Each structure stands twice: as C-alpha cells, then as structure tokens.
PDB file of N, CA and C in Angstrom:
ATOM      1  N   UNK A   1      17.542 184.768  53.081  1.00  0.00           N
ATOM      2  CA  UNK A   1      18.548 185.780  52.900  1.00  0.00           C
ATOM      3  C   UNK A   1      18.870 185.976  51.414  1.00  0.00           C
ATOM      4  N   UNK A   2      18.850 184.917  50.661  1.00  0.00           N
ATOM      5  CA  UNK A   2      18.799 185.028  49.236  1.00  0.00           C
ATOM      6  C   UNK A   2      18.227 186.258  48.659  1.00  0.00           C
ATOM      7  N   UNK A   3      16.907 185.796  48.733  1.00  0.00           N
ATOM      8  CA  UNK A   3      15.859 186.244  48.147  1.00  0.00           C
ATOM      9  C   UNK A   3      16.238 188.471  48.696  1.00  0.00           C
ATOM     10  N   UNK A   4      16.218 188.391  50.067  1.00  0.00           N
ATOM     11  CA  UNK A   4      17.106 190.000  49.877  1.00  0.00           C
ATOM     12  C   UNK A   4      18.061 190.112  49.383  1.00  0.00           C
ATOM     13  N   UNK A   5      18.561 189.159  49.547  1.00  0.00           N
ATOM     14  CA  UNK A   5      19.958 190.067  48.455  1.00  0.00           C
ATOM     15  C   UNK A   5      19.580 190.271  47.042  1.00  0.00           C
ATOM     16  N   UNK A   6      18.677 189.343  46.487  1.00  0.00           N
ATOM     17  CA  UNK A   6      18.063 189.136  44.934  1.00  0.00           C
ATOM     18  C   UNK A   6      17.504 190.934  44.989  1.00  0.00           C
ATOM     19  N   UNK A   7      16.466 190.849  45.544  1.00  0.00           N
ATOM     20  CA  UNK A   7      15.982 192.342  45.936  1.00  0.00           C
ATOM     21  C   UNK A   7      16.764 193.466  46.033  1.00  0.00           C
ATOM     22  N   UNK A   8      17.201 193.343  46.670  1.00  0.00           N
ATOM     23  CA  UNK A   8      18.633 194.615  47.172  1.00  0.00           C
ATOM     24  C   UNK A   8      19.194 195.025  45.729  1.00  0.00           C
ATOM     25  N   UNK A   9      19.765 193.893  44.848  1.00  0.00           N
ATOM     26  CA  UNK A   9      20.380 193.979  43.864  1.00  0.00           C
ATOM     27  C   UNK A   9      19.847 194.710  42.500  1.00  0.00           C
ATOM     28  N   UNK A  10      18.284 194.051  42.425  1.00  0.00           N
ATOM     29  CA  UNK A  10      17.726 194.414  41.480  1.00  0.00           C
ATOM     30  C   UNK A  10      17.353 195.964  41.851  1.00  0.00           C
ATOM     31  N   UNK A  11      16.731 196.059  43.125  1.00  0.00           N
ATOM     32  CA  UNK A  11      16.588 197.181  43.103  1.00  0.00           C
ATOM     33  C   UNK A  11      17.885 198.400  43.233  1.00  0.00           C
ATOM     34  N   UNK A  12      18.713 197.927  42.972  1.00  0.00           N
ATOM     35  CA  UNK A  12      20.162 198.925  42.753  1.00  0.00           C
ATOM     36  C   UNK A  12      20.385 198.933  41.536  1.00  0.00           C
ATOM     37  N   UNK A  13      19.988 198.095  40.810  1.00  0.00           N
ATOM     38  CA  UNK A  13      20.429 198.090  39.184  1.00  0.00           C
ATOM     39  C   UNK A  13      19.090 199.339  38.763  1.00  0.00           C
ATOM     40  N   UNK A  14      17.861 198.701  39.591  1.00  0.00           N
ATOM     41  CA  UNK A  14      17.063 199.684  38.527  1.00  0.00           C
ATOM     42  C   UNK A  14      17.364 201.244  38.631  1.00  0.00           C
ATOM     43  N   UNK A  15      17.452 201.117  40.523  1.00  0.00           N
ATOM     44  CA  UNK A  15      18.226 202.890  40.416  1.00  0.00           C
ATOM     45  C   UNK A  15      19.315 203.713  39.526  1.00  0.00           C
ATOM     46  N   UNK A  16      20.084 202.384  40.005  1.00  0.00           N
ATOM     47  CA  UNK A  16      21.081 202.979  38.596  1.00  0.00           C
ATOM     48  C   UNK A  16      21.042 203.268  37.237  1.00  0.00           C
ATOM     49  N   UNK A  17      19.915 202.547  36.417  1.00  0.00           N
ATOM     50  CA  UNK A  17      19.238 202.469  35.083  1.00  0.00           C
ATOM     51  C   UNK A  17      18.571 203.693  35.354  1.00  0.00           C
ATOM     52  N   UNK A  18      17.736 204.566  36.731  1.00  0.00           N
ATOM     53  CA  UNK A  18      17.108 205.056  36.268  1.00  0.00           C
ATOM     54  C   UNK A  18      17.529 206.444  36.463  1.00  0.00           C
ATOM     55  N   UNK A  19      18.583 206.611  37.017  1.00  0.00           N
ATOM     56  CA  UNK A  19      19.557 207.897  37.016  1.00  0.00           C
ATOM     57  C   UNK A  19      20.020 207.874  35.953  1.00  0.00           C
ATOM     58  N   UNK A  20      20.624 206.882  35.320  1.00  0.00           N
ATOM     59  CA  UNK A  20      21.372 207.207  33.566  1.00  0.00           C
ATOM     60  C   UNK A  20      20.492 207.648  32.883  1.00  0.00           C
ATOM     61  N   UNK A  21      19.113 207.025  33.085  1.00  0.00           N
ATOM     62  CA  UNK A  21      18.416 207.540  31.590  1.00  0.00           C
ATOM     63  C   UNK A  21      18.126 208.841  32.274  1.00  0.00           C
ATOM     64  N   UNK A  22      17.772 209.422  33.590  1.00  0.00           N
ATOM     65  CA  UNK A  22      17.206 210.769  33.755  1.00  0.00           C
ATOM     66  C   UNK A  22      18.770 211.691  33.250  1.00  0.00           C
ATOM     67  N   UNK A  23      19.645 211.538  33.116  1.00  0.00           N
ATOM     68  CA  UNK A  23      20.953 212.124  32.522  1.00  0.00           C
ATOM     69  C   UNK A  23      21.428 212.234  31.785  1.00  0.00           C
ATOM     70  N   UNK A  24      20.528 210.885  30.363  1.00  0.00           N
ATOM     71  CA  UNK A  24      20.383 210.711  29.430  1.00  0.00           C
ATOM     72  C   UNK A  24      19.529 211.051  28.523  1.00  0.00           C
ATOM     73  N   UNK A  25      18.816 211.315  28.813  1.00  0.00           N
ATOM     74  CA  UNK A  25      17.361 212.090  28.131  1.00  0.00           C
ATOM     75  C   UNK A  25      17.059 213.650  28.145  1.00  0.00           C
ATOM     76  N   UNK A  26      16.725 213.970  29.633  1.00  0.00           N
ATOM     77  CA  UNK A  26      16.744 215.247  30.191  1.00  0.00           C
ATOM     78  C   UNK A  26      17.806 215.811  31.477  1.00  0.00           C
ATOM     79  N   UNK A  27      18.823 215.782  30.933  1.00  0.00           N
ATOM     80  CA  UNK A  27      19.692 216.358  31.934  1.00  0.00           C
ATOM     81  C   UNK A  27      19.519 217.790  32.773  1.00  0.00           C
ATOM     82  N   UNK A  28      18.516 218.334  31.597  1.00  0.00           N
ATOM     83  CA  UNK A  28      18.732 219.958  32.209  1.00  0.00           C
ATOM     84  C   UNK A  28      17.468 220.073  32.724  1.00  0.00           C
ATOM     85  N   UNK A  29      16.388 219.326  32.796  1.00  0.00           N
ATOM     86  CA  UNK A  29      15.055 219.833  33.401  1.00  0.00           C
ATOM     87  C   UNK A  29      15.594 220.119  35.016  1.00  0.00           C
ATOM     88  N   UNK A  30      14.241 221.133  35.062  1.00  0.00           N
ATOM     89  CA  UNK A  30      14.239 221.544  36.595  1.00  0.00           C
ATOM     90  C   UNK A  30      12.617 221.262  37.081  1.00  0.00           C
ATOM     91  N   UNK A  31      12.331 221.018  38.804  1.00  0.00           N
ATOM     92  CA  UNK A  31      10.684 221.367  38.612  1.00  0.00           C
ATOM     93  C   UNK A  31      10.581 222.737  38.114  1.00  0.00           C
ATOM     94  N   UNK A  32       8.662 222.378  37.906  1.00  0.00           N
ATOM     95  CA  UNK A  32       8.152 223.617  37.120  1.00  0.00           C
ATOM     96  C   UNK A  32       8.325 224.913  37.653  1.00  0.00           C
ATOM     97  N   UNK A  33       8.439 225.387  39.015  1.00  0.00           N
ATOM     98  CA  UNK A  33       8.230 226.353  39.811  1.00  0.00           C
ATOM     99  C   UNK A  33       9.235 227.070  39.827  1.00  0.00           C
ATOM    100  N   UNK A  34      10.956 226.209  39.250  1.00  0.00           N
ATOM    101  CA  UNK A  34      12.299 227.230  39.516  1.00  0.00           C
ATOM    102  C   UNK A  34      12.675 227.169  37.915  1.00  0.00           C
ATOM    103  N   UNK A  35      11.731 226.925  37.319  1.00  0.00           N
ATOM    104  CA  UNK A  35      12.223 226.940  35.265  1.00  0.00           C
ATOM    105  C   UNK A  35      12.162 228.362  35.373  1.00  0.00           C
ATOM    106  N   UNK A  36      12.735 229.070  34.702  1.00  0.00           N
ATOM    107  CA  UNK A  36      12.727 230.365  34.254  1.00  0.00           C
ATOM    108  C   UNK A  36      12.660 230.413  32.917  1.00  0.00           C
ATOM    109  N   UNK A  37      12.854 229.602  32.096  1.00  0.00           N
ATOM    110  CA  UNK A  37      12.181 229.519  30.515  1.00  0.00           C
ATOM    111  C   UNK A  37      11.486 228.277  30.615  1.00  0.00           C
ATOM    112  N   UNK A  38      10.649 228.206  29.477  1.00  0.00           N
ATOM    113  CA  UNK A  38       9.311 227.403  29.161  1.00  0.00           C
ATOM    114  C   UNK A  38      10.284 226.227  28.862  1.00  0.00           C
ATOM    115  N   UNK A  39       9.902 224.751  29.322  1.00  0.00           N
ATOM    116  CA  UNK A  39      10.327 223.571  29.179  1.00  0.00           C
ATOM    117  C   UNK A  39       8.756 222.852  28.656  1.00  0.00           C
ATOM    118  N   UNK A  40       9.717 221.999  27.472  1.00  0.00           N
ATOM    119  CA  UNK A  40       8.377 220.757  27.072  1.00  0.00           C
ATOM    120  C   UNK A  40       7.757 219.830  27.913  1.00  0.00           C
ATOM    121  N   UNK A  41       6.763 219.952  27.837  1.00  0.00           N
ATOM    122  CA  UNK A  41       5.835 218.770  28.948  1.00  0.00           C
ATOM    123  C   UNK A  41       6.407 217.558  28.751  1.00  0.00           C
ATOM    124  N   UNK A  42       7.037 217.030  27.447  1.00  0.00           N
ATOM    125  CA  UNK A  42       7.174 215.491  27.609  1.00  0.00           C
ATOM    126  C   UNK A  42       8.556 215.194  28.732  1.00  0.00           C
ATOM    127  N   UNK A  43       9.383 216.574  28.889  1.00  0.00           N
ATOM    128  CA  UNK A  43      10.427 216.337  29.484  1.00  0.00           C
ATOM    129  C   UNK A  43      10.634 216.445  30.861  1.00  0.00           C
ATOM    130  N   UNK A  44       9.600 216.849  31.167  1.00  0.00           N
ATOM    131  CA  UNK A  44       8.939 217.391  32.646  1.00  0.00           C
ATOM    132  C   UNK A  44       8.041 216.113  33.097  1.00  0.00           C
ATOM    133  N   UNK A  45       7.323 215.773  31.936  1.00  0.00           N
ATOM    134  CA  UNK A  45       7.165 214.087  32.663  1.00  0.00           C
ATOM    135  C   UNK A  45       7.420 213.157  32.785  1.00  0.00           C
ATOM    136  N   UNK A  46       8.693 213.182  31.536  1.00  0.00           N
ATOM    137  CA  UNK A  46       9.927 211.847  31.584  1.00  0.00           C
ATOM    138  C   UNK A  46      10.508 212.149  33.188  1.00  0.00           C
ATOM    139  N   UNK A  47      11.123 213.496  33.184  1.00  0.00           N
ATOM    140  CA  UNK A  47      11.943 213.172  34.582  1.00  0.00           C
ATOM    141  C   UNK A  47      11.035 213.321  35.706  1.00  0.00           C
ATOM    142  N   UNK A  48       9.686 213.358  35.624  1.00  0.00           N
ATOM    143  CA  UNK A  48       9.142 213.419  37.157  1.00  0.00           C
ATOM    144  C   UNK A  48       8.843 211.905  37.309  1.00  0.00           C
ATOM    145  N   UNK A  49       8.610 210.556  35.946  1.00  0.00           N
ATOM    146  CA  UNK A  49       8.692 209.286  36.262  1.00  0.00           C
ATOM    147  C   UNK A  49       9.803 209.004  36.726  1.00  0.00           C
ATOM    148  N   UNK A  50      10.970 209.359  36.019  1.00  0.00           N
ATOM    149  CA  UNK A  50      12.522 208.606  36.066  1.00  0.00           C
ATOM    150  C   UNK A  50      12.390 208.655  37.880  1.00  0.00           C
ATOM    151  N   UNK A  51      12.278 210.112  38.043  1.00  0.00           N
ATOM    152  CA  UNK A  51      12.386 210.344  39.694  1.00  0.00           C
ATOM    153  C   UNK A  51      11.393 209.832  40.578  1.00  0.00           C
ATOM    154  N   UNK A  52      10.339 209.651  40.399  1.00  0.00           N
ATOM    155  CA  UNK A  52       9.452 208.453  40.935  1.00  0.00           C
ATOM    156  C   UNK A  52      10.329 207.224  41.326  1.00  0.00           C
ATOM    157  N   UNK A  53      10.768 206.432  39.797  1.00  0.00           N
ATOM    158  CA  UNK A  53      11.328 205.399  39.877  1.00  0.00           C
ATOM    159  C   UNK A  53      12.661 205.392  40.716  1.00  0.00           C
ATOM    160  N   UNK A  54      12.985 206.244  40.663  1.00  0.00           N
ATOM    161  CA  UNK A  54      14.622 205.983  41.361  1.00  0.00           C
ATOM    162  C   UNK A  54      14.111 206.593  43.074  1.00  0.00           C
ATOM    163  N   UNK A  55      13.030 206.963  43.337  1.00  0.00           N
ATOM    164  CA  UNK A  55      12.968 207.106  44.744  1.00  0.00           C
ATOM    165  C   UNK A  55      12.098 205.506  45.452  1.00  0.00           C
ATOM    166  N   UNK A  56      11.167 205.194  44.402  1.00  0.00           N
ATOM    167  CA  UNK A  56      10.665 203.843  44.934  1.00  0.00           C
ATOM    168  C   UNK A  56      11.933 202.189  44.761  1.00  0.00           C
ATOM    169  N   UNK A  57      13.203 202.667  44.284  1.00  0.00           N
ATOM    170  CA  UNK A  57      13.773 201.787  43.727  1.00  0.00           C
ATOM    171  C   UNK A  57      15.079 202.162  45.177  1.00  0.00           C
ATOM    172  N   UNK A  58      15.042 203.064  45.570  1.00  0.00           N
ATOM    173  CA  UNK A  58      15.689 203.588  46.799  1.00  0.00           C
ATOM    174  C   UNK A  58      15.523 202.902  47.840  1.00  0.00           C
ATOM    175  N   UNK A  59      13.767 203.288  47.734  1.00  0.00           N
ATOM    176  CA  UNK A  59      13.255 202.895  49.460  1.00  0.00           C
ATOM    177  C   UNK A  59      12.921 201.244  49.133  1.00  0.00           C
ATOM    178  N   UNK A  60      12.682 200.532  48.392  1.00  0.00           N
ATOM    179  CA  UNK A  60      13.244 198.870  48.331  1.00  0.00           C
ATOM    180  C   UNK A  60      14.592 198.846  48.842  1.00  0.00           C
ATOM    181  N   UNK A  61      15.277 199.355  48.367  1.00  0.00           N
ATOM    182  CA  UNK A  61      16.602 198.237  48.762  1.00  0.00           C
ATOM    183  C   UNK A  61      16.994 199.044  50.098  1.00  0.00           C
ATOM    184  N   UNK A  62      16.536 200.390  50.101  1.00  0.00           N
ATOM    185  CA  UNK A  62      16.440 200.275  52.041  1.00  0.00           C
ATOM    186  C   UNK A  62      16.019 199.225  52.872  1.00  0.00           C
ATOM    187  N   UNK A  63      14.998 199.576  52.626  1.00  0.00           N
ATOM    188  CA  UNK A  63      14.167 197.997  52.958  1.00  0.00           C
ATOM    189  C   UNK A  63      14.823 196.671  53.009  1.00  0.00           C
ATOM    190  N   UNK A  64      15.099 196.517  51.519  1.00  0.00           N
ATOM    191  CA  UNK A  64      16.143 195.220  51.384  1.00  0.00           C
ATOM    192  C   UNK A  64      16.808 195.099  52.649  1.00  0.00           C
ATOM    193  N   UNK A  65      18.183 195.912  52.822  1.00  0.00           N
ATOM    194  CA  UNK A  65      18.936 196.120  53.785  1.00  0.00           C
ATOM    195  C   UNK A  65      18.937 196.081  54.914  1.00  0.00           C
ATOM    196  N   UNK A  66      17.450 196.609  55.163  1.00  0.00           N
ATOM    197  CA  UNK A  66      17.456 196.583  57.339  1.00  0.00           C
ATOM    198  C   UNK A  66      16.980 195.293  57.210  1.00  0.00           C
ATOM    199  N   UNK A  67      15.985 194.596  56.131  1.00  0.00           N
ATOM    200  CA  UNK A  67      15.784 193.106  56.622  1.00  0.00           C
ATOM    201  C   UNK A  67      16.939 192.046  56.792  1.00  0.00           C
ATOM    202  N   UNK A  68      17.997 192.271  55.495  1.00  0.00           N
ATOM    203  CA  UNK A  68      19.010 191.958  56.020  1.00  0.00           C
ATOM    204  C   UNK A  68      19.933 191.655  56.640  1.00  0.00           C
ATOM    205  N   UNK A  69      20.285 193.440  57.489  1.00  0.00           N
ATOM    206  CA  UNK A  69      20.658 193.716  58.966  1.00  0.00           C
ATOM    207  C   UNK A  69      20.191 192.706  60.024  1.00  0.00           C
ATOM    208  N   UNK A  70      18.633 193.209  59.645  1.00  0.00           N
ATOM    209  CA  UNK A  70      17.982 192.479  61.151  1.00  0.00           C
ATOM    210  C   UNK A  70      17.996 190.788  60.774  1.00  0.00           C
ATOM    211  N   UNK A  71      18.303 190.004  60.254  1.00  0.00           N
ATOM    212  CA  UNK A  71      18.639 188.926  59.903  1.00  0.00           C
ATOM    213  C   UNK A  71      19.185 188.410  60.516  1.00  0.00           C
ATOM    214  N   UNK A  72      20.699 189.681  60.062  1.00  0.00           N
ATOM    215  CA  UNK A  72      22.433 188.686  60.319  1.00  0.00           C
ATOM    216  C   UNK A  72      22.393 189.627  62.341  1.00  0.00           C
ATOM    217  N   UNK A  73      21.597 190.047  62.590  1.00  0.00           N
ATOM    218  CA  UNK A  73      21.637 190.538  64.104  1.00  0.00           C
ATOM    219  C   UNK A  73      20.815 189.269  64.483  1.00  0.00           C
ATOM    220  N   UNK A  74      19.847 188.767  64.442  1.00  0.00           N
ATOM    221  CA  UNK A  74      18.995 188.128  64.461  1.00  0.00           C
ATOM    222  C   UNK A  74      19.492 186.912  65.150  1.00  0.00           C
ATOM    223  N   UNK A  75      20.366 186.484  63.611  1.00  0.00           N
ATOM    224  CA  UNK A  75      21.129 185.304  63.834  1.00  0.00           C
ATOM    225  C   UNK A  75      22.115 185.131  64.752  1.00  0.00           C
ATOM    226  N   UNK A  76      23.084 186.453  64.792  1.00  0.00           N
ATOM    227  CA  UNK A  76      24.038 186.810  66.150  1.00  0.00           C
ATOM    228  C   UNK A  76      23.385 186.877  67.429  1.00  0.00           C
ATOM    229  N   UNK A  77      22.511 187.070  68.003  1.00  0.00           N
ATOM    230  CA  UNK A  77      21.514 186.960  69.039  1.00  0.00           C
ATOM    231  C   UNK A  77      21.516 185.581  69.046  1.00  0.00           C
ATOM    232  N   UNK A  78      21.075 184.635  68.704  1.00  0.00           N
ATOM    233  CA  UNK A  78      20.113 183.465  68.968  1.00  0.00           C
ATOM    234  C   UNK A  78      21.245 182.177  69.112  1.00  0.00           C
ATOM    235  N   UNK A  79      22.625 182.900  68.862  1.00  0.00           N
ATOM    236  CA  UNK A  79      23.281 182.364  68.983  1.00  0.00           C
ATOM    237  C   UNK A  79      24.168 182.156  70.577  1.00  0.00           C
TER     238      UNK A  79
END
C-alpha cells in the first residue's frame, strides 16, 4: 500500500508541475487546427509534451487509486 501511495503522490506532483509550466511558458497556445494566427513551432511542441505529460501523469495515479481502492475493499472483504 506504500508503494501506491508513493505513486499516487508522485504522480500528482508531476501533474501539477506539468500544468504550471504549460501556464508558464505557453499559456495562449491552441491546437494547430483552431489557431487563427501563425504560432511558433517551439510552442506548439512545448505544450503538446507538457500535455502528453500531464495526461500520462493522470492515468498513473488513476491507476494508483483503483489499486488502492481495490486493496482497502480487498481487505474489508477478507475480513
């Protein structure tokens, strides 16, 4: 149970690290398809990583969580 919560945690810090910097860097990018003026490539691929990262840093500590869940249910069962 440790070890998820270790998980859970980290992966909430990194989400959170990685929403500041996408708010911090490029606040105003949009995808390419609804820009209506020309945006720089480096900023279009900073925030398509940041958003990578904060969706794989999501679905961990989902993860984290139902193992969790199913843990402390686990344990309530067997009891």
């Amino acid at each position: 149970m440790r070890a998820a919560w270790t998980i859970f945690c980290l992966s909430a810090v990194i989400l959170a690290v990685a929403i500041g910097l996408a708010h911090l860097l490029v606040p105003d990018v949009v995808p390419v398809a609804f820009a209506e003026e020309p945006q720089s490539s480096w900023a279009v691929m900073t925030a398509f990583v940041l958003r990578a990262i904060e969706l794989i840093a999501a679905a961990v500590a989902i993860i984290a969580l139902a193992v969790l869940a199913g843990g402390l249910i686990g344990r309530a069962v067997t009891r």
